[in-house]
Amino acid sequence: MHAPILVTGGTGTLGRLVVQRLRDAGYEVRVLSRRSRQDEDGVEFVTGDLATGEGVDAAVAGTGIVLHCAGGPKGDGDKARHLVRAASRAEVRHLVFISVVGADRVPLASGLDRAMFGYFGSKLAAERAVAGSGLPWTTLRATQFHDLLLLVVRQLARLPVVPVPAGFRFQPVDAGEVAARLVELALGRPAGLVPDLGGPRVYELAELVRGYLRASGRHRPILPVRVPGTAARALRAGANLAPDPAVGHRTWEEFLADELGPGVRGTASARS
Ligand SMILES: NC(=O)c1ccc[n+]([C@@H]2O[C@H](COP(=O)([O-])OP(=O)(O)OC[C@H]3O[C@@H](n4cnc5c(N)ncnc54)[C@H](OP(=O)(O)O)[C@@H]3O)[C@@H](O)[C@H]2O)c1
């Protein structure tokens, strides 16, 4: 029998899809979560917290491949360092990490930058922990998932006037496509930093909001807001967009149609 594959963040949007794909391919999976859960067919849940390191040694013990999908708005550098230390002790043979496009291109020059966009810095710190671990590793950077952007536009659209950071663009990607690529990478040879994975189109944030408003049958005025700071300037320059040819296929319109019902496909204006 093969050693189980550890998926940190296996309860999250991406991680759940990774776990499903590994199960479909016949692998035994172990999931690290902060909350205890009942084991499922072929999936063992281990309780631990990457922010403190508690339970992480036990989660990693006896695994050969670790897919690190756990993350949050902040502190991902510390989480990765705790995981790396445990993985080194357990002599893991492949550590796979999901990062974000722009981790190395969004400068955090001020307190404002860090408060608003510190996420990119923490992903870069995590990348460095993985690359410096001494373990065989692979890191994939992806653009924002459809699910996250839907969450963002839903929140924004609650307001009577929708404030939208001017000049911000996004390249939404399907979390299922990211999961498929991560699994492919995890089962292959350690490859270091691999080409970015971005969605098929780049949209102004305002376009994503308009697409959502249309799809949900609502009307709201949009108010462009200029966000100050160096990090925001980098985002306006496209630091979060995948520079390589995009490989994702599922579009924002297709995602919205599936999430919110028919009649949406192809209605939002988009540009490559
Ligand atoms: N969402 C995006 O657009 C996007 C784009 C590029 C890269 N990424 C990266 O992809 C990864 C997954 O994103 P997602 O959107 O799927 O996240 P998500 O749905 O918010 O799930 C986060 C996962 O991380 C786990 N987690 C958080 N803090 C933890 C801690 N201290 N200890 C152990 N587990 C912890 C959670 O597990 P429990 O709650 O069960 O403990 C949960 O399974 C993240 O690293 C994120 O930075 C996301």
Coordinates of N, CA, C and O in Angstrom, one line a residue, residues 87-259:
A87 N 8.1 18.5 7.8 CA 8.3 17.7 6.6 C 9.8 17.3 6.5 O 10.1 16.2 6.0
S88 N 10.7 18.2 6.9 CA 12.1 17.8 6.9 C 12.4 16.7 7.8 O 13.1 15.8 7.5
R89 N 11.8 16.8 9.0 CA 12.0 15.8 10.0 C 11.5 14.4 9.5 O 12.0 13.4 9.8
A90 N 10.4 14.5 8.7 CA 9.7 13.3 8.2 C 10.3 12.8 6.9 O 9.9 11.8 6.3
E91 N 11.3 13.6 6.4 CA 12.0 13.3 5.1 C 11.0 13.0 4.0 O 11.0 12.1 3.2
V92 N 10.1 14.0 3.9 CA 9.1 14.0 2.8 C 9.8 14.1 1.5 O 10.8 14.7 1.3
R93 N 9.3 13.3 0.4 CA 10.1 13.3 -0.8 C 9.6 14.3 -1.8 O 10.2 14.5 -2.9
H94 N 8.4 14.9 -1.6 CA 8.0 16.0 -2.5 C 7.0 16.9 -1.8 O 5.9 16.5 -1.3
L95 N 7.4 18.2 -1.7 CA 6.5 19.2 -1.1 C 6.0 20.1 -2.2 O 6.8 20.7 -2.9
V96 N 4.7 20.2 -2.3 CA 4.1 21.0 -3.4 C 3.3 22.1 -2.8 O 2.5 21.9 -1.9
F97 N 3.5 23.3 -3.3 CA 2.9 24.5 -2.7 C 2.1 25.3 -3.7 O 2.5 25.4 -4.9
I98 N 0.9 25.8 -3.3 CA 0.2 26.7 -4.2 C 0.4 28.1 -3.7 O 0.1 28.4 -2.5
S99 N 0.9 28.9 -4.6 CA 1.1 30.4 -4.3 C 0.2 31.2 -5.2 O -0.6 30.7 -5.9
V100 N 0.5 32.5 -5.2 CA -0.3 33.4 -6.0 C 0.5 34.2 -7.0 O 1.6 34.5 -6.7
V101 N 0.0 34.3 -8.2 CA 0.7 35.2 -9.2 C 0.8 36.6 -8.6 O -0.1 37.2 -8.1
G102 N 2.0 37.1 -8.7 CA 2.3 38.4 -8.2 C 3.0 38.4 -6.8 O 3.3 39.5 -6.3
A103 N 3.2 37.2 -6.2 CA 3.8 37.1 -4.9 C 5.1 37.9 -4.9 O 5.4 38.5 -3.9
D104 N 5.8 37.9 -6.0 CA 7.1 38.5 -6.1 C 7.1 39.9 -6.7 O 8.1 40.5 -7.0
R105 N 5.9 40.3 -7.1 CA 5.8 41.6 -7.9 C 4.9 42.7 -7.2 O 4.7 43.7 -7.8
V106 N 4.4 42.4 -6.0 CA 3.6 43.4 -5.3 C 4.5 44.0 -4.1 O 4.6 43.3 -3.1
P107 N 5.1 45.1 -4.3 CA 6.0 45.6 -3.3 C 5.2 46.1 -2.1 O 4.2 46.8 -2.2
L108 N 5.7 45.8 -0.9 CA 5.0 46.3 0.3 C 5.9 47.3 1.0 O 6.7 47.0 1.9
A109 N 5.8 48.6 0.6 CA 6.7 49.6 1.0 C 6.2 50.4 2.2 O 7.1 51.0 2.8
S110 N 5.0 50.3 2.6 CA 4.5 51.1 3.7 C 3.5 50.2 4.5 O 3.1 49.1 4.1
G111 N 3.1 50.8 5.6 CA 2.1 50.2 6.5 C 0.8 50.0 5.8 O 0.1 48.9 5.9
L112 N 0.5 50.9 4.9 CA -0.8 50.8 4.1 C -0.7 49.7 3.2 O -1.6 48.9 3.1
D113 N 0.4 49.6 2.5 CA 0.6 48.5 1.5 C 0.5 47.1 2.3 O -0.2 46.2 1.8
R114 N 1.1 47.0 3.4 CA 1.1 45.8 4.2 C -0.3 45.5 4.7 O -0.8 44.3 4.7
A115 N -1.0 46.5 5.2 CA -2.4 46.3 5.7 C -3.3 45.8 4.6 O -4.1 45.0 4.8
M116 N -3.1 46.4 3.4 CA -4.1 46.1 2.3 C -3.7 44.8 1.5 O -4.5 44.1 1.0
F117 N -2.4 44.7 1.3 CA -1.9 43.7 0.4 C -0.8 42.8 0.9 O 0.0 42.1 0.2
G118 N -0.8 42.7 2.3 CA 0.2 41.9 3.0 C 0.1 40.4 2.6 O 1.1 39.6 2.7
Y119 N -1.0 40.0 2.1 CA -1.2 38.6 1.6 C -0.1 38.2 0.6 O 0.4 37.1 0.7
F120 N 0.2 39.1 -0.3 CA 1.2 38.8 -1.3 C 2.6 38.5 -0.7 O 3.3 37.6 -1.0
G121 N 2.9 39.4 0.3 CA 4.2 39.2 1.1 C 4.2 37.9 1.8 O 5.3 37.2 1.9
S122 N 3.1 37.5 2.4 CA 3.1 36.2 3.2 C 3.2 35.0 2.2 O 3.8 34.0 2.6
K123 N 2.6 35.2 1.0 CA 2.8 34.0 0.1 C 4.3 34.0 -0.4 O 4.8 32.9 -0.6
L124 N 4.9 35.1 -0.5 CA 6.3 35.1 -0.9 C 7.2 34.5 0.2 O 8.1 33.7 -0.1
A125 N 6.9 34.8 1.4 CA 7.6 34.3 2.5 C 7.4 32.7 2.6 O 8.4 32.0 2.8
A126 N 6.2 32.3 2.3 CA 5.9 30.9 2.2 C 6.7 30.2 1.1 O 7.3 29.1 1.3
E127 N 6.7 30.9 -0.1 CA 7.5 30.3 -1.2 C 8.9 30.1 -0.8 O 9.6 29.1 -1.2
R128 N 9.5 31.1 -0.1 CA 10.9 31.1 0.2 C 11.2 29.9 1.2 O 12.2 29.3 1.2
A129 N 10.2 29.7 2.1 CA 10.4 28.6 3.1 C 10.4 27.3 2.4 O 11.2 26.4 2.7
V130 N 9.5 27.2 1.4 CA 9.5 25.9 0.6 C 10.7 25.7 -0.2 O 11.4 24.6 -0.1
A131 N 11.1 26.8 -0.9 CA 12.3 26.7 -1.8 C 13.6 26.5 -1.0 O 14.5 25.8 -1.4
G132 N 13.6 27.0 0.3 CA 14.8 26.9 1.1 C 14.8 25.7 2.0 O 15.6 25.5 2.9
S133 N 13.8 24.8 1.9 CA 13.6 23.7 2.8 C 14.6 22.6 2.7 O 14.8 21.9 3.7
G134 N 15.3 22.5 1.6 CA 16.2 21.4 1.4 C 15.5 20.2 0.9 O 16.1 19.1 0.6
L135 N 14.1 20.2 0.8 CA 13.3 19.1 0.4 C 13.1 19.3 -1.1 O 13.1 20.4 -1.6
P136 N 12.8 18.2 -1.8 CA 12.4 18.3 -3.2 C 11.1 19.1 -3.3 O 10.1 18.7 -2.5
W137 N 10.9 20.1 -4.1 CA 9.7 20.9 -4.0 C 9.2 21.3 -5.4 O 10.0 21.4 -6.4
T138 N 8.0 21.7 -5.4 CA 7.3 22.3 -6.6 C 6.4 23.4 -6.1 O 5.6 23.2 -5.2
T139 N 6.5 24.6 -6.8 CA 5.5 25.7 -6.4 C 4.8 26.1 -7.7 O 5.4 26.4 -8.7
L140 N 3.5 26.2 -7.6 CA 2.6 26.7 -8.7 C 2.0 28.0 -8.2 O 1.4 28.0 -7.1
R141 N 2.1 29.1 -9.0 CA 1.4 30.3 -8.7 C 0.2 30.4 -9.6 O 0.3 30.1 -10.8
A142 N -1.0 30.6 -8.9 CA -2.2 30.8 -9.7 C -2.8 32.2 -9.5 O -2.5 32.9 -8.5
T143 N -3.6 32.6 -10.5 CA -4.4 33.8 -10.3 C -5.6 33.6 -9.4 O -5.8 32.5 -8.9
Q144 N -6.4 34.6 -9.2 CA -7.5 34.5 -8.2 C -8.6 33.5 -8.8 O -8.9 33.5 -10.0
F145 N -9.1 32.7 -7.9 CA -10.1 31.7 -8.2 C -11.5 32.4 -8.5 O -11.8 33.4 -7.8
H146 N -12.3 31.8 -9.3 CA -13.7 32.4 -9.5 C -14.4 32.6 -8.2 O -15.0 33.6 -8.0
D147 N -14.3 31.5 -7.4 CA -15.0 31.5 -6.1 C -14.7 32.7 -5.2 O -15.5 33.3 -4.6
L148 N -13.4 33.1 -5.2 CA -12.9 34.2 -4.4 C -13.5 35.5 -4.9 O -14.0 36.4 -4.2
L149 N -13.4 35.6 -6.3 CA -13.9 36.9 -6.9 C -15.4 37.0 -6.7 O -15.9 38.1 -6.6
L150 N -16.1 35.9 -6.8 CA -17.5 35.9 -6.6 C -17.8 36.5 -5.1 O -18.7 37.3 -5.0
L151 N -17.1 36.0 -4.2 CA -17.2 36.4 -2.8 C -17.0 37.9 -2.7 O -17.8 38.7 -2.1
V152 N -15.9 38.4 -3.4 CA -15.6 39.8 -3.4 C -16.7 40.7 -4.0 O -17.2 41.6 -3.4
V153 N -17.1 40.3 -5.2 CA -18.1 41.1 -5.9 C -19.5 41.0 -5.1 O -20.2 42.0 -5.1
R154 N -19.8 39.9 -4.5 CA -21.0 39.8 -3.7 C -21.0 40.8 -2.6 O -22.0 41.5 -2.3
Q155 N -19.9 40.8 -1.9 CA -19.7 41.8 -0.8 C -19.9 43.2 -1.3 O -20.6 44.0 -0.7
L156 N -19.2 43.5 -2.4 CA -19.2 44.9 -2.9 C -20.6 45.3 -3.3 O -21.1 46.4 -3.1
A157 N -21.3 44.3 -3.9 CA -22.6 44.6 -4.5 C -23.7 44.7 -3.5 O -24.9 45.1 -3.8
R158 N -23.4 44.5 -2.2 CA -24.4 44.7 -1.1 C -24.6 46.2 -0.9 O -25.6 46.6 -0.4
L159 N -23.6 47.0 -1.3 CA -23.7 48.4 -1.0 C -24.6 49.1 -2.1 O -24.6 48.7 -3.2
P160 N -25.2 50.2 -1.7 CA -26.1 50.8 -2.7 C -25.3 51.4 -3.9 O -25.8 51.5 -5.0
V161 N -24.1 51.9 -3.6 CA -23.2 52.4 -4.6 C -22.0 51.5 -4.5 O -21.4 51.4 -3.4
V162 N -21.5 50.9 -5.6 CA -20.4 49.9 -5.4 C -19.1 50.5 -5.7 O -18.8 50.9 -6.8
P163 N -18.3 50.6 -4.6 CA -16.9 51.2 -4.8 C -16.0 50.2 -5.4 O -15.9 49.0 -4.9
V164 N -15.3 50.5 -6.5 CA -14.5 49.5 -7.2 C -13.1 50.2 -7.4 O -13.0 51.2 -8.0
P165 N -12.0 49.6 -6.8 CA -10.7 50.1 -7.0 C -10.4 50.3 -8.5 O -10.5 49.4 -9.3
A166 N -10.1 51.5 -8.9 CA -9.9 51.9 -10.3 C -8.7 51.2 -10.8 O -7.6 51.2 -10.2
G167 N -8.8 50.6 -12.0 CA -7.6 50.1 -12.7 C -7.2 48.7 -12.3 O -6.2 48.1 -12.9
F168 N -7.9 48.1 -11.3 CA -7.5 46.8 -10.9 C -8.1 45.8 -11.9 O -9.3 45.9 -12.3
R169 N -7.3 44.8 -12.3 CA -7.7 43.8 -13.2 C -7.5 42.4 -12.6 O -6.6 42.3 -11.8
F170 N -8.3 41.5 -13.1 CA -8.1 40.1 -12.5 C -8.3 39.1 -13.7 O -8.8 39.5 -14.7
Q171 N -7.7 38.0 -13.5 CA -7.7 36.9 -14.5 C -8.3 35.6 -13.8 O -7.5 34.7 -13.5
P172 N -9.6 35.6 -13.6 CA -10.1 34.5 -12.8 C -9.9 33.2 -13.4 O -10.0 33.0 -14.6
V173 N -9.5 32.2 -12.5 CA -9.2 30.9 -12.9 C -10.1 29.9 -12.1 O -10.5 30.2 -11.0
D174 N -10.4 28.8 -12.8 CA -11.2 27.8 -12.2 C -10.5 27.0 -11.1 O -9.4 26.4 -11.4
A175 N -11.0 26.9 -9.9 CA -10.3 26.2 -8.8 C -10.1 24.7 -9.2 O -9.1 24.1 -8.8
G176 N -11.0 24.1 -9.9 CA -10.9 22.7 -10.4 C -9.7 22.5 -11.3 O -9.0 21.5 -11.3
E177 N -9.5 23.5 -12.2 CA -8.3 23.4 -13.1 C -7.0 23.6 -12.3 O -6.0 22.9 -12.6
V178 N -7.0 24.4 -11.3 CA -5.8 24.5 -10.5 C -5.6 23.2 -9.7 O -4.4 22.7 -9.6
A179 N -6.7 22.6 -9.2 CA -6.5 21.4 -8.5 C -5.9 20.3 -9.4 O -5.1 19.5 -9.0
A180 N -6.5 20.2 -10.6 CA -6.0 19.2 -11.5 C -4.5 19.4 -11.8 O -3.7 18.4 -11.8
R181 N -4.1 20.6 -12.0 CA -2.6 20.9 -12.3 C -1.8 20.5 -11.0 O -0.7 20.0 -11.2
L182 N -2.3 20.9 -9.8 CA -1.5 20.6 -8.6 C -1.3 19.1 -8.4 O -0.2 18.6 -8.1
V183 N -2.4 18.3 -8.7 CA -2.3 16.9 -8.6 C -1.3 16.3 -9.6 O -0.4 15.5 -9.2
E184 N -1.4 16.8 -10.8 CA -0.4 16.4 -11.8 C 1.0 16.7 -11.4 O 1.9 15.8 -11.5
L185 N 1.2 17.9 -10.8 CA 2.6 18.2 -10.4 C 3.0 17.4 -9.2 O 4.2 16.9 -9.1
A186 N 2.1 17.1 -8.3 CA 2.4 16.3 -7.1 C 2.8 14.9 -7.4 O 3.7 14.3 -6.8
L187 N 2.2 14.4 -8.5 CA 2.5 13.0 -8.8 C 3.7 12.9 -9.8 O 4.2 11.8 -10.1
G188 N 4.2 14.0 -10.2 CA 5.3 14.1 -11.1 C 6.6 14.3 -10.3 O 6.6 14.3 -9.1
R189 N 7.7 14.6 -11.0 CA 9.0 14.9 -10.4 C 9.0 16.3 -9.8 O 8.4 17.2 -10.4
P190 N 9.6 16.5 -8.7 CA 9.8 17.9 -8.2 C 10.3 18.8 -9.2 O 11.3 18.5 -9.9
A191 N 9.7 20.0 -9.4 CA 10.0 20.8 -10.6 C 10.4 22.3 -10.2 O 10.5 23.1 -11.1
G192 N 10.5 22.6 -8.9 CA 10.8 24.0 -8.5 C 9.6 24.9 -8.9 O 8.4 24.4 -8.8
L193 N 9.9 26.1 -9.3 CA 8.8 27.1 -9.6 C 8.4 26.8 -11.1 O 9.2 27.0 -12.0
V194 N 7.1 26.4 -11.2 CA 6.7 26.1 -12.6 C 5.9 27.3 -13.2 O 5.6 28.2 -12.5
P195 N 5.6 27.2 -14.5 CA 4.9 28.4 -15.1 C 3.5 28.6 -14.4 O 2.9 27.7 -13.9
D196 N 3.2 29.9 -14.4 CA 1.9 30.3 -13.7 C 0.7 29.7 -14.3 O 0.7 29.5 -15.5
L197 N -0.3 29.6 -13.5 CA -1.6 29.2 -14.1 C -2.6 30.3 -13.9 O -3.0 30.7 -12.8
G198 N -3.1 30.9 -15.0 CA -4.1 31.9 -15.0 C -5.3 31.6 -15.8 O -5.3 30.6 -16.6
G199 N -6.4 32.3 -15.6 CA -7.6 32.0 -16.3 C -7.5 32.5 -17.7 O -6.5 33.2 -18.1
P200 N -8.6 32.2 -18.6 CA -8.5 32.5 -20.0 C -8.6 34.0 -20.4 O -8.2 34.3 -21.5
R201 N -9.1 34.8 -19.5 CA -9.3 36.2 -19.8 C -9.0 37.2 -18.7 O -9.1 36.8 -17.5
V202 N -8.6 38.4 -19.1 CA -8.3 39.4 -18.1 C -9.5 40.4 -18.1 O -10.0 40.8 -19.2
Y203 N -10.0 40.7 -16.9 CA -11.2 41.6 -16.8 C -10.8 42.8 -15.9 O -10.1 42.6 -14.9
E204 N -11.4 44.0 -16.2 CA -11.4 45.0 -15.2 C -12.3 44.6 -14.0 O -13.3 43.9 -14.3
L205 N -11.9 44.9 -12.8 CA -12.8 44.5 -11.7 C -14.2 45.0 -11.9 O -15.2 44.3 -11.6
A206 N -14.3 46.2 -12.5 CA -15.7 46.8 -12.7 C -16.5 45.9 -13.6 O -17.7 45.7 -13.5
E207 N -15.8 45.2 -14.6 CA -16.5 44.3 -15.5 C -17.0 43.1 -14.8 O -18.1 42.6 -15.0
L208 N -16.2 42.6 -13.8 CA -16.6 41.4 -13.0 C -17.8 41.8 -12.2 O -18.8 41.0 -12.1
V209 N -17.8 43.0 -11.6 CA -19.0 43.5 -10.8 C -20.2 43.6 -11.7 O -21.3 43.1 -11.4
R210 N -20.0 44.2 -12.9 CA -21.2 44.4 -13.8 C -21.7 43.0 -14.2 O -23.0 42.8 -14.2
G211 N -20.9 42.1 -14.5 CA -21.3 40.7 -14.9 C -22.1 40.1 -13.8 O -23.2 39.5 -14.0
Y212 N -21.7 40.3 -12.5 CA -22.4 39.7 -11.4 C -23.7 40.4 -11.2 O -24.8 39.7 -11.0
L213 N -23.7 41.7 -11.3 CA -25.0 42.5 -11.1 C -26.0 42.0 -12.2 O -27.2 41.8 -11.8
R214 N -25.5 41.9 -13.4 CA -26.4 41.5 -14.5 C -27.0 40.1 -14.2 O -28.2 39.8 -14.3
A215 N -26.1 39.2 -13.8 CA -26.4 37.8 -13.6 C -27.4 37.6 -12.4 O -28.2 36.7 -12.4
S216 N -27.3 38.5 -11.5 CA -28.2 38.4 -10.3 C -29.4 39.4 -10.4 O -30.1 39.6 -9.4
G217 N -29.5 40.0 -11.6 CA -30.7 40.8 -11.8 C -30.8 42.1 -11.0 O -31.8 42.5 -10.6
R218 N -29.6 42.7 -10.7 CA -29.6 43.9 -9.9 C -29.0 45.1 -10.6 O -28.2 44.9 -11.6
H219 N -29.3 46.2 -10.2 CA -28.8 47.5 -10.8 C -28.1 48.3 -9.6 O -28.8 48.5 -8.6
R220 N -26.9 48.6 -9.8 CA -26.2 49.5 -8.8 C -25.2 50.4 -9.6 O -24.5 49.9 -10.5
P221 N -25.1 51.6 -9.2 CA -24.1 52.4 -9.8 C -22.7 52.0 -9.3 O -22.6 51.6 -8.1
I222 N -21.7 52.1 -10.2 CA -20.3 51.7 -9.8 C -19.5 53.0 -9.6 O -19.5 53.9 -10.4
L223 N -18.8 53.1 -8.5 CA -18.0 54.3 -8.2 C -16.5 53.9 -8.2 O -16.0 53.2 -7.3
P224 N -15.8 54.3 -9.2 CA -14.3 54.0 -9.2 C -13.6 54.7 -8.1 O -13.8 55.9 -7.9
V225 N -12.8 54.0 -7.4 CA -12.0 54.6 -6.2 C -10.5 54.4 -6.5 O -10.1 53.3 -6.8
R226 N -9.8 55.4 -6.3 CA -8.3 55.3 -6.5 C -7.7 54.8 -5.2 O -7.8 55.5 -4.2
V227 N -7.0 53.7 -5.2 CA -6.4 53.1 -4.0 C -5.0 53.7 -4.0 O -4.2 53.5 -4.9
P228 N -4.6 54.3 -2.9 CA -3.2 54.8 -2.8 C -2.2 53.7 -2.5 O -2.6 52.6 -2.1
G229 N -0.9 54.0 -2.7 CA 0.2 53.1 -2.2 C 0.9 52.5 -3.4 O 0.4 52.4 -4.5
T230 N 2.1 51.9 -3.1 CA 3.0 51.3 -4.1 C 2.4 50.0 -4.5 O 2.5 49.6 -5.7
A231 N 1.8 49.2 -3.6 CA 1.3 47.9 -3.9 C 0.1 48.1 -4.9 O 0.0 47.4 -5.9
A232 N -0.8 49.1 -4.6 CA -1.9 49.3 -5.5 C -1.4 49.7 -6.9 O -2.0 49.3 -7.9
R233 N -0.4 50.5 -7.0 CA 0.2 50.9 -8.3 C 0.6 49.7 -9.0 O 0.4 49.5 -10.2
A234 N 1.3 48.7 -8.3 CA 1.8 47.5 -9.0 C 0.6 46.7 -9.5 O 0.6 46.1 -10.6
L235 N -0.5 46.7 -8.7 CA -1.7 45.9 -9.2 C -2.3 46.6 -10.4 O -2.7 45.9 -11.3
R236 N -2.3 47.9 -10.4 CA -2.9 48.6 -11.6 C -2.0 48.3 -12.8 O -2.5 48.3 -13.9
A237 N -0.7 48.0 -12.6 CA 0.2 47.7 -13.7 C 0.1 46.2 -14.1 O 0.8 45.8 -15.0
G238 N -0.7 45.5 -13.4 CA -1.0 44.1 -13.8 C -0.1 43.1 -13.1 O 0.1 41.9 -13.6
A239 N 0.4 43.4 -11.9 CA 1.4 42.5 -11.2 C 0.7 41.1 -10.8 O 1.4 40.1 -10.6
N240 N -0.6 41.1 -10.7 CA -1.3 39.9 -10.3 C -1.8 39.1 -11.5 O -2.6 38.1 -11.4
L241 N -1.4 39.5 -12.7 CA -1.8 38.8 -13.9 C -0.7 37.8 -14.4 O 0.5 38.1 -14.3
A242 N -1.1 36.7 -15.0 CA -0.2 35.7 -15.4 C 0.5 36.2 -16.7 O -0.2 36.4 -17.7
P243 N 1.8 36.3 -16.7 CA 2.5 36.8 -17.9 C 2.6 35.8 -19.0 O 2.6 36.1 -20.2
D244 N 2.6 34.5 -18.6 CA 2.7 33.5 -19.6 C 1.4 33.3 -20.3 O 0.3 33.7 -19.7
P245 N 1.3 32.6 -21.4 CA 0.0 32.3 -22.0 C -0.9 31.6 -21.0 O -0.4 30.6 -20.4
A246 N -2.1 32.1 -20.9 CA -3.0 31.5 -19.9 C -3.3 30.0 -20.3 O -3.5 29.7 -21.5
V247 N -3.5 29.2 -19.3 CA -3.8 27.8 -19.7 C -5.2 27.4 -19.1 O -5.7 26.3 -19.5
G248 N -5.8 28.2 -18.3 CA -7.1 27.9 -17.8 C -8.1 28.0 -18.9 O -7.9 28.8 -19.9
H249 N -9.2 27.3 -18.8 CA -10.3 27.3 -19.9 C -11.6 27.9 -19.4 O -12.2 28.6 -20.2
R250 N -12.0 27.5 -18.2 CA -13.4 27.9 -17.8 C -13.4 29.4 -17.6 O -12.6 30.0 -16.8
T251 N -14.4 30.1 -18.2 CA -14.5 31.5 -18.1 C -15.3 32.0 -16.9 O -16.1 31.2 -16.3
W252 N -15.2 33.2 -16.6 CA -16.0 33.8 -15.5 C -17.5 33.7 -15.8 O -18.3 33.4 -15.0
E253 N -17.9 33.9 -17.1 CA -19.3 33.8 -17.5 C -19.8 32.4 -17.3 O -20.9 32.2 -16.8
E254 N -19.0 31.4 -17.7 CA -19.4 30.0 -17.5 C -19.6 29.7 -16.0 O -20.6 29.1 -15.6
F255 N -18.7 30.2 -15.2 CA -18.7 30.0 -13.8 C -20.0 30.6 -13.2 O -20.8 30.0 -12.4
L256 N -20.2 31.9 -13.6 CA -21.4 32.6 -13.1 C -22.7 31.9 -13.5 O -23.6 31.8 -12.7
A257 N -22.7 31.4 -14.7 CA -23.9 30.8 -15.2 C -24.2 29.5 -14.4 O -25.3 29.2 -14.0
D258 N -23.1 28.8 -14.0 CA -23.3 27.6 -13.2 C -23.7 27.9 -11.8 O -24.5 27.2 -11.2
E259 N -23.1 29.0 -11.3 CA -23.4 29.4 -9.9 C -24.8 30.0 -9.7 O -25.4 29.8 -8.7

